mmCIF file of C-alpha atoms and ligand atoms in Angstrom:
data_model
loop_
_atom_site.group_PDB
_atom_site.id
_atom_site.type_symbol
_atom_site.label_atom_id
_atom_site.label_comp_id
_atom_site.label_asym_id
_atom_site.label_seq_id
_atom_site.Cartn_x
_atom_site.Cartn_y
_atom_site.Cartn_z
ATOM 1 C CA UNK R 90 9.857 96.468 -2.787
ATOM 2 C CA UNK R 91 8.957 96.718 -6.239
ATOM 3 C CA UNK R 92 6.481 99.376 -6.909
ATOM 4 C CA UNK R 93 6.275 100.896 -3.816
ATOM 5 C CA UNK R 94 6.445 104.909 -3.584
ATOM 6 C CA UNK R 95 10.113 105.919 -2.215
ATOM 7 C CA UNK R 96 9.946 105.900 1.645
ATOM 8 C CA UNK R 97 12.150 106.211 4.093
ATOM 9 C CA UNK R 98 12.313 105.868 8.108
ATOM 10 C CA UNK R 99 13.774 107.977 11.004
ATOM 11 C CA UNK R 100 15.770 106.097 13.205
ATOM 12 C CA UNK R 101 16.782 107.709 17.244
ATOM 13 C CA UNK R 102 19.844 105.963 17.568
ATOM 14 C CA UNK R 103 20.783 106.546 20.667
ATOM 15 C CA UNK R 104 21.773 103.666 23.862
ATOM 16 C CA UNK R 105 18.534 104.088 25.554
ATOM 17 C CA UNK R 106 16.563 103.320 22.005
ATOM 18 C CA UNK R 107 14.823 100.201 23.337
ATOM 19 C CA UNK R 108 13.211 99.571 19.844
ATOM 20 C CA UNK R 109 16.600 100.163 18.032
ATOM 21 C CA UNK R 110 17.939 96.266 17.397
ATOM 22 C CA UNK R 111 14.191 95.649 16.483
ATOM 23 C CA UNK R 112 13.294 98.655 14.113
ATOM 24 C CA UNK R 113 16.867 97.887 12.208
ATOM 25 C CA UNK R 114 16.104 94.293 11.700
ATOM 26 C CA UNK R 115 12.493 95.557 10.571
ATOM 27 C CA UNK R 116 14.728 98.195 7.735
ATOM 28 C CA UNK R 117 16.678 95.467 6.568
ATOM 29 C CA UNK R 118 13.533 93.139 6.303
ATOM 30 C CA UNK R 119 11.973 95.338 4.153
ATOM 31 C CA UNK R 120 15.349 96.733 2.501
ATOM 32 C CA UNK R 121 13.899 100.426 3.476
ATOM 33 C CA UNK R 122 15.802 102.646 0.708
ATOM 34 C CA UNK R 123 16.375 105.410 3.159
ATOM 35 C CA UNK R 124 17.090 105.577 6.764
ATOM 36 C CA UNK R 125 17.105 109.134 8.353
ATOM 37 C CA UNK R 126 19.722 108.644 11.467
ATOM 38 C CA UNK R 127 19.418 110.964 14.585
ATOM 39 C CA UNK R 128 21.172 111.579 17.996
ATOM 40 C CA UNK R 129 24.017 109.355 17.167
ATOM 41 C CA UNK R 130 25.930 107.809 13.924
ATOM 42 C CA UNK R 131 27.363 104.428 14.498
ATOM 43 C CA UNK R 132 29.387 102.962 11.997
ATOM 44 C CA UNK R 133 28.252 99.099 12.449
ATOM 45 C CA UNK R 134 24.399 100.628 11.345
ATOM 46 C CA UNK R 135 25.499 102.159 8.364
ATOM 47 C CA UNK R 136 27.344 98.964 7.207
ATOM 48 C CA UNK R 137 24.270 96.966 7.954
ATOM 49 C CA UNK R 138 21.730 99.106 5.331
ATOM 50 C CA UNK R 139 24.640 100.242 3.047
ATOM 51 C CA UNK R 140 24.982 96.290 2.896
ATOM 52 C CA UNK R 141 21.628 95.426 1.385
ATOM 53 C CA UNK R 142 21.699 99.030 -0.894
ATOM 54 C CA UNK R 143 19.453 101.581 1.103
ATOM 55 C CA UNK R 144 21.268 104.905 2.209
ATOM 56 C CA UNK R 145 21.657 106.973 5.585
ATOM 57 C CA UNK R 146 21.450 110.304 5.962
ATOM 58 C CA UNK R 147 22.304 111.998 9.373
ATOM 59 C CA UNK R 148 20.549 115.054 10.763
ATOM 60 C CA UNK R 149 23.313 117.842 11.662
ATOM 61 C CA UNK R 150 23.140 121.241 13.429
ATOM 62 C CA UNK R 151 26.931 121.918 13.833
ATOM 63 C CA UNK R 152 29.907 121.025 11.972
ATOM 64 C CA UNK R 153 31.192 118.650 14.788
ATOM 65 C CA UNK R 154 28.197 116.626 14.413
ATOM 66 C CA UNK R 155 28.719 116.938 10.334
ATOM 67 C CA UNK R 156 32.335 115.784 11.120
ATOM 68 C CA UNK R 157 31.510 112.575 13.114
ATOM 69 C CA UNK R 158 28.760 111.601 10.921
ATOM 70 C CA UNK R 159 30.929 111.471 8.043
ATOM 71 C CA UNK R 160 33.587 109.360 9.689
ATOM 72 C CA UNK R 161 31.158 106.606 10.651
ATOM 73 C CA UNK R 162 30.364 106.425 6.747
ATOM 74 C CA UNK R 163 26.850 107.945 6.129
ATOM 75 C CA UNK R 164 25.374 108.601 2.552
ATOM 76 C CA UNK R 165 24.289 112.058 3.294
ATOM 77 C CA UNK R 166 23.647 114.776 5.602
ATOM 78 C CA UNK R 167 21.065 117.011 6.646
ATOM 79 C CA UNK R 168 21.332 120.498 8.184
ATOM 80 C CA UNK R 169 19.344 121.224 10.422
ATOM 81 C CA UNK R 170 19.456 125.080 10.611
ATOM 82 C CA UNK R 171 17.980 127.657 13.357
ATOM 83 C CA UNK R 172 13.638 127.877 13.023
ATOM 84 C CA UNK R 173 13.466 123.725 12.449
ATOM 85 C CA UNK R 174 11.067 122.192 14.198
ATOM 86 C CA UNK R 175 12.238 119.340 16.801
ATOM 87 C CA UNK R 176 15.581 119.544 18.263
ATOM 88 C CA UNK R 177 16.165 122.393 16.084
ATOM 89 C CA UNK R 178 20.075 124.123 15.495
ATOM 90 C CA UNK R 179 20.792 127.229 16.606
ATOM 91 C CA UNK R 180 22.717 128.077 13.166
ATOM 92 C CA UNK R 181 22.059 130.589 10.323
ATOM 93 C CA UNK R 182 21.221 128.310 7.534
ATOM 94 C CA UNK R 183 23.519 130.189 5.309
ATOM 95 C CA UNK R 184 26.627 129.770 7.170
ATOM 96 C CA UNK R 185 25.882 125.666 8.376
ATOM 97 C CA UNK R 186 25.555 124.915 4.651
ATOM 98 C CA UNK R 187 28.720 126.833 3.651
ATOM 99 C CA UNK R 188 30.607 125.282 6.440
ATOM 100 C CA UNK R 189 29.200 121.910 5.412
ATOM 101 C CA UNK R 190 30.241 122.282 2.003
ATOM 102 C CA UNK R 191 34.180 123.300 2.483
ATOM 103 C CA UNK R 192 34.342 119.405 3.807
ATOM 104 C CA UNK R 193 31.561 117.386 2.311
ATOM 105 C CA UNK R 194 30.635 117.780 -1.609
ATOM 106 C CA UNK R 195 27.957 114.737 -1.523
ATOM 107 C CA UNK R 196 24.133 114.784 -0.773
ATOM 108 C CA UNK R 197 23.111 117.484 1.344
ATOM 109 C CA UNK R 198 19.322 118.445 2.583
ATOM 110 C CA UNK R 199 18.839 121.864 4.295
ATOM 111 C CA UNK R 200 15.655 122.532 6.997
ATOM 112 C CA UNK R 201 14.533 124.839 8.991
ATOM 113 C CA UNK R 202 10.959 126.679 8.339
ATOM 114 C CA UNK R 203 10.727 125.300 4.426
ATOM 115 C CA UNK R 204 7.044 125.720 3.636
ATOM 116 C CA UNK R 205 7.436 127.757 -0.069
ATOM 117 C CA UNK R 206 9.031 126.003 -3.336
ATOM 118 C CA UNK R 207 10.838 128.812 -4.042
ATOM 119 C CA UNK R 208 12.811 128.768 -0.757
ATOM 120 C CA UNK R 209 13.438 125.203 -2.307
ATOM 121 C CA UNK R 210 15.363 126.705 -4.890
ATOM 122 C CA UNK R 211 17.133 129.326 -2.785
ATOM 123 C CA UNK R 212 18.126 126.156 -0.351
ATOM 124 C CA UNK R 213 19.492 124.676 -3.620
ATOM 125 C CA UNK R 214 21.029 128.017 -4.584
ATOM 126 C CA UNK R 215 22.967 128.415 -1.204
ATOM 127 C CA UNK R 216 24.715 124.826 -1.592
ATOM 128 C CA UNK R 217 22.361 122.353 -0.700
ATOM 129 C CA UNK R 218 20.846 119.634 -2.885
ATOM 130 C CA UNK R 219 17.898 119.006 -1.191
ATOM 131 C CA UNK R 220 15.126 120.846 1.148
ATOM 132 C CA UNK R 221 13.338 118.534 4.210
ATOM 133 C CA UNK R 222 10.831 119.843 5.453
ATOM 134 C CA UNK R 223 8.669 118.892 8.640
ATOM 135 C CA UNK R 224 6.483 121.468 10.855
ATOM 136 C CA UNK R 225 4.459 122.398 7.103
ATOM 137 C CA UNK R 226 3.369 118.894 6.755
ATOM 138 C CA UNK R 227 2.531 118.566 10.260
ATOM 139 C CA UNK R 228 -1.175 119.561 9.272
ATOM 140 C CA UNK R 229 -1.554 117.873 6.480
ATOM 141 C CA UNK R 230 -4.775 115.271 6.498
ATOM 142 C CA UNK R 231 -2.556 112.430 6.462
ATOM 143 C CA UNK R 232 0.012 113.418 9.588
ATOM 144 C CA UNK R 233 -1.351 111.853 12.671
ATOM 145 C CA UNK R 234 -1.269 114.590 15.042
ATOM 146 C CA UNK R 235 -4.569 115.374 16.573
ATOM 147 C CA UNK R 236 -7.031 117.824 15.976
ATOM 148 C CA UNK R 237 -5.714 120.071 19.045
ATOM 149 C CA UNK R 238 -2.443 120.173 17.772
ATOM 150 C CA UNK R 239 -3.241 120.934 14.002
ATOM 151 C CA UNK R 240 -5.357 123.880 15.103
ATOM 152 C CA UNK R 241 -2.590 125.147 17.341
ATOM 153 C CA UNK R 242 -0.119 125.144 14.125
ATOM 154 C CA UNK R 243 -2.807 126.974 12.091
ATOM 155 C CA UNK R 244 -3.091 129.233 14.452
ATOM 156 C CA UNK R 245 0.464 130.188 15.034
ATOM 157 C CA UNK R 246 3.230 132.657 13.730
ATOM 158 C CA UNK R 247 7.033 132.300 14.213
ATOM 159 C CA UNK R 248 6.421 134.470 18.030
ATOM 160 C CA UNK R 249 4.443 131.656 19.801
ATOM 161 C CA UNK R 250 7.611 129.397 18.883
ATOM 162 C CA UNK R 251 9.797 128.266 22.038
ATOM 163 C CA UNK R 252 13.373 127.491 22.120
ATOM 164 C CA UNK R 253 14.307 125.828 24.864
ATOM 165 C CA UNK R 254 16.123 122.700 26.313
ATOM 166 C CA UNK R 255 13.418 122.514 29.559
ATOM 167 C CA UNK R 256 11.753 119.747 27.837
ATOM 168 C CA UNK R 257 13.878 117.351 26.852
ATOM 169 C CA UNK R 258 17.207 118.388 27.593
ATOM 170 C CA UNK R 259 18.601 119.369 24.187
ATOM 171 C CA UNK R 260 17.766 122.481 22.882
ATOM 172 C CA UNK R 261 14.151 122.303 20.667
ATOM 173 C CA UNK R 262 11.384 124.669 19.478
ATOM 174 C CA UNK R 263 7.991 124.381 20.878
ATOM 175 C CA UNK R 264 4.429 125.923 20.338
ATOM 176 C CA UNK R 265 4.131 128.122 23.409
ATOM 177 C CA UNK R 266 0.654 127.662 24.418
ATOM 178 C CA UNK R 267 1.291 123.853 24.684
ATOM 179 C CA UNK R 268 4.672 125.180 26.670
ATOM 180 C CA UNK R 269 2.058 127.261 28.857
ATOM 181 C CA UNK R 270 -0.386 124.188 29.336
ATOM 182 C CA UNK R 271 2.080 122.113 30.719
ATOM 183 C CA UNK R 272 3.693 121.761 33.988
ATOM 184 C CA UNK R 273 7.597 122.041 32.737
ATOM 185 C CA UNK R 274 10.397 120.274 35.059
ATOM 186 C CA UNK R 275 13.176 121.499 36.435
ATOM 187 C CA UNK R 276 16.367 121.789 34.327
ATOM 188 C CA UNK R 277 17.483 118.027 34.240
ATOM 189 C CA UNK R 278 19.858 116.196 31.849
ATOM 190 C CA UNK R 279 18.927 114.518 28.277
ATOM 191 C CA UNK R 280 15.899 112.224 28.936
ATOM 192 C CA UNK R 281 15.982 108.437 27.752
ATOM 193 C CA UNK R 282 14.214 107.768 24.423
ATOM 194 C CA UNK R 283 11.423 106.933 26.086
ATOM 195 C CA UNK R 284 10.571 109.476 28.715
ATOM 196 C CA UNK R 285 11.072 111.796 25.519
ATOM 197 C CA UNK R 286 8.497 110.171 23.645
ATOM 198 C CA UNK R 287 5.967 110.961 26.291
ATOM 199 C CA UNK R 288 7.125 114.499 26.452
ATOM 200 C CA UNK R 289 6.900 115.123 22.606
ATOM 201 C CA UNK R 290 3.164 113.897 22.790
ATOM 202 C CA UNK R 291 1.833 116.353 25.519
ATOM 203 C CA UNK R 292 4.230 119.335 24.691
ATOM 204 C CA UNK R 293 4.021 120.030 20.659
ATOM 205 C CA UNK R 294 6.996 120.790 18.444
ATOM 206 C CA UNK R 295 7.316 123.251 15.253
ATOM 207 C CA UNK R 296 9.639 125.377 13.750
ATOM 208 C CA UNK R 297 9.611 128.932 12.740
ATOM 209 C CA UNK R 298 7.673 128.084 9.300
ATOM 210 C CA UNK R 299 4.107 127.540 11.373
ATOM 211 C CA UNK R 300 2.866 130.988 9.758
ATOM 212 C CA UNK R 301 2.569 129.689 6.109
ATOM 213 C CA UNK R 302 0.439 127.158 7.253
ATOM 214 C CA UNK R 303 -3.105 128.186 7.243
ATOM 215 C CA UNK R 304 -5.502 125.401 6.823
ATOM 216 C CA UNK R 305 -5.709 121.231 7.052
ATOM 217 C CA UNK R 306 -4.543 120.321 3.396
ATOM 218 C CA UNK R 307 -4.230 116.788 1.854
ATOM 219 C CA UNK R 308 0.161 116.370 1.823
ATOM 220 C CA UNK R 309 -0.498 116.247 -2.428
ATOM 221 C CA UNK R 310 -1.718 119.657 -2.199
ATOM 222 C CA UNK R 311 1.420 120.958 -0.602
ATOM 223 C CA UNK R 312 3.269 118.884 -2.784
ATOM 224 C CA UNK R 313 1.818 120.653 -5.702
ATOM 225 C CA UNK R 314 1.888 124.124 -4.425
ATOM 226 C CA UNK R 315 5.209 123.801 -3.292
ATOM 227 C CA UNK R 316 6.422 122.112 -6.685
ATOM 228 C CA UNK R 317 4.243 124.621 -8.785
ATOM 229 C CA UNK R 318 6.065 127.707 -6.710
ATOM 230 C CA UNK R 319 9.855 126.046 -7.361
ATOM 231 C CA UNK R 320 8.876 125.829 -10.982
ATOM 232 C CA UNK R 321 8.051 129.312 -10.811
ATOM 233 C CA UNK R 322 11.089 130.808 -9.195
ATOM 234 C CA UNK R 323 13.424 128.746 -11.329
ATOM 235 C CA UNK R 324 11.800 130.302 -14.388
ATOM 236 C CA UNK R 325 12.146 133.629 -13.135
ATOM 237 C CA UNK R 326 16.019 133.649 -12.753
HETATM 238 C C1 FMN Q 132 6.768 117.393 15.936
HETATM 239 C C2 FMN Q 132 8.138 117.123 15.385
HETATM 240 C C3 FMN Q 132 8.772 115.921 15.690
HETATM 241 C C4 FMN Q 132 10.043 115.634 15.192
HETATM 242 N N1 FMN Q 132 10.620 114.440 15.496
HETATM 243 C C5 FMN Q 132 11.830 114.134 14.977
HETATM 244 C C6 FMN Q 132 12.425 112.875 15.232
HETATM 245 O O1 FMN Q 132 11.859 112.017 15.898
HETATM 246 N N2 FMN Q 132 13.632 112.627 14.691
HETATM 247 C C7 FMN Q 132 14.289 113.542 13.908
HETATM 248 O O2 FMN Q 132 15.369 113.252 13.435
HETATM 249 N N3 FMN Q 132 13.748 114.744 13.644
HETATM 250 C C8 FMN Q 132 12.534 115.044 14.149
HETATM 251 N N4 FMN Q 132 11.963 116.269 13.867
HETATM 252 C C9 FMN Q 132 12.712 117.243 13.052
HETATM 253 C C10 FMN Q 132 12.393 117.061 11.568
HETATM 254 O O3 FMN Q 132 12.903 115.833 11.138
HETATM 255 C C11 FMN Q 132 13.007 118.161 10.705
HETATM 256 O O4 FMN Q 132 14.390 118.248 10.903
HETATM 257 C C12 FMN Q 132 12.414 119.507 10.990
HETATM 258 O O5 FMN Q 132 11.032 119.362 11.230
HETATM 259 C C13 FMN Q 132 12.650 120.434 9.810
HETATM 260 O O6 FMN Q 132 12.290 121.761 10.097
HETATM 261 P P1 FMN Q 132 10.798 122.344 9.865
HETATM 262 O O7 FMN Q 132 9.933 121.653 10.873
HETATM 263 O O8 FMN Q 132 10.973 123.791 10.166
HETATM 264 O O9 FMN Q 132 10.392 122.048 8.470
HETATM 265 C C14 FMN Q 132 10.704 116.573 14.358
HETATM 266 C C15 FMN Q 132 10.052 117.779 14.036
HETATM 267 C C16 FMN Q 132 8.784 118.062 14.529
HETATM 268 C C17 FMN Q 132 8.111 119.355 14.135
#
């Protein structure tokens, strides 16, 4: 896609993914140059966008998961440490990287409560090539969560965020009053894509990082700030 802005797309590949067959035959349509792969790395998809160029990177929060996703072939990993928003890892960012790097010395994204360009340089400093970064952008002006849910990130610090697996069966951080408005159910097993898509809409996920963000900001703002502060800290070492 000649002139387009680098994108990429998040893929749940998991069995009960109804829209998986058609969202991959939508990535290789449009030859999307990077395809974020959660829940489960399958071999047979990385061949089929490593076929026409574009590159998959695999969200990790142990070294098992690391492990596998390496085996079925993928491009590049990212660690998903302890504070992340979504099905966050329960790992110190510092030791996930350094176990990550004793086996795997290509591409490698940290996250887990980014919001500051110069903990982009410390993620960099610690191993990893890259910072990803989700719960900041979250209230940007372009992200399409609603009002409600903006104005409960602005609101919050790192002690109205949740851990806990009641939602949708894997562990994941959660903004506790939309924990409090909701009627929870009982402990049950992982949920099918689906039923989890309904109960990411009316229970709200963010990571640790919802402190440093204060107002509604357009996402080039952040981008500025953030690149403006990793200038800075690299030209203070
Ligand atoms: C509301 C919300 C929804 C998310 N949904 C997904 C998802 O569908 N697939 C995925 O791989 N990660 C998902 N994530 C996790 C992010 O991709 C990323 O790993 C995480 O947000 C990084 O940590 P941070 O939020 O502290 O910056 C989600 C995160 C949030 C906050």
């Amino acid at each position: 896609m000649p002139g387009a802005a680098p994108f990429g797309v998040n893929l749940i590949v998991h069995k009960s993914n109804p829209r998986l067959d058609a969202d991959l035959e939508l990535i290789v349509r449009h030859q999307v140059p990077l395809v974020i792969t959660s829940l489960g790395a399958i071999a047979d998809l990385v061949q089929v966008v490593q076929g026409y160029g574009g590159l998959v990177f695999h969200d990790v929060t142990n070294v098992r998961h690391a492990e596998k996703a390496l085996e079925a072939g993928v491009d590049g990993l990212i660690a998903v440490a302890a504070g992340a928003g979504g099905h966050a890892g329960t790992m110190s960012p510092f030791a996930l990287v350094d176990e990550i790097r004793r086996f795997f010395q290509g591409p490698l994204a940290l996250s887990g409560a980014i919001t500051r360009g110069h903990q982009i340089a410390a993620a960099q400093m610690m191993g990893a090539d890259l910072a990803y970064i989700g719960s900041h952008f979250i209230a940007s002006e372009e992200s399409l969560a609603s009002p409600a849910q903006k104005d409960m990130v602005i609101g919050a610090g790192p002690a109205d965020i949740v851990y806990t697996d009641r939602v949708t069966g894997v562990g994941a951080n959660f903004l506790r009053p939309s924990l409090e408005a909701a009627t929870l159910p009982e402990p049950h097993g992982a949920l099918s894509v689906s039923e989890e898509a309904k109960a990411w809409k009316t229970i709200w996920s963010a990571g640790h990082g919802v402190g440093a963000t204060t107002a509604v900001q357009p996402a080039r703002s952040i981008c500025e700030r953030l690149i403006a502060e990793y200038q800075a800290a690299l030209q203070s070492e």
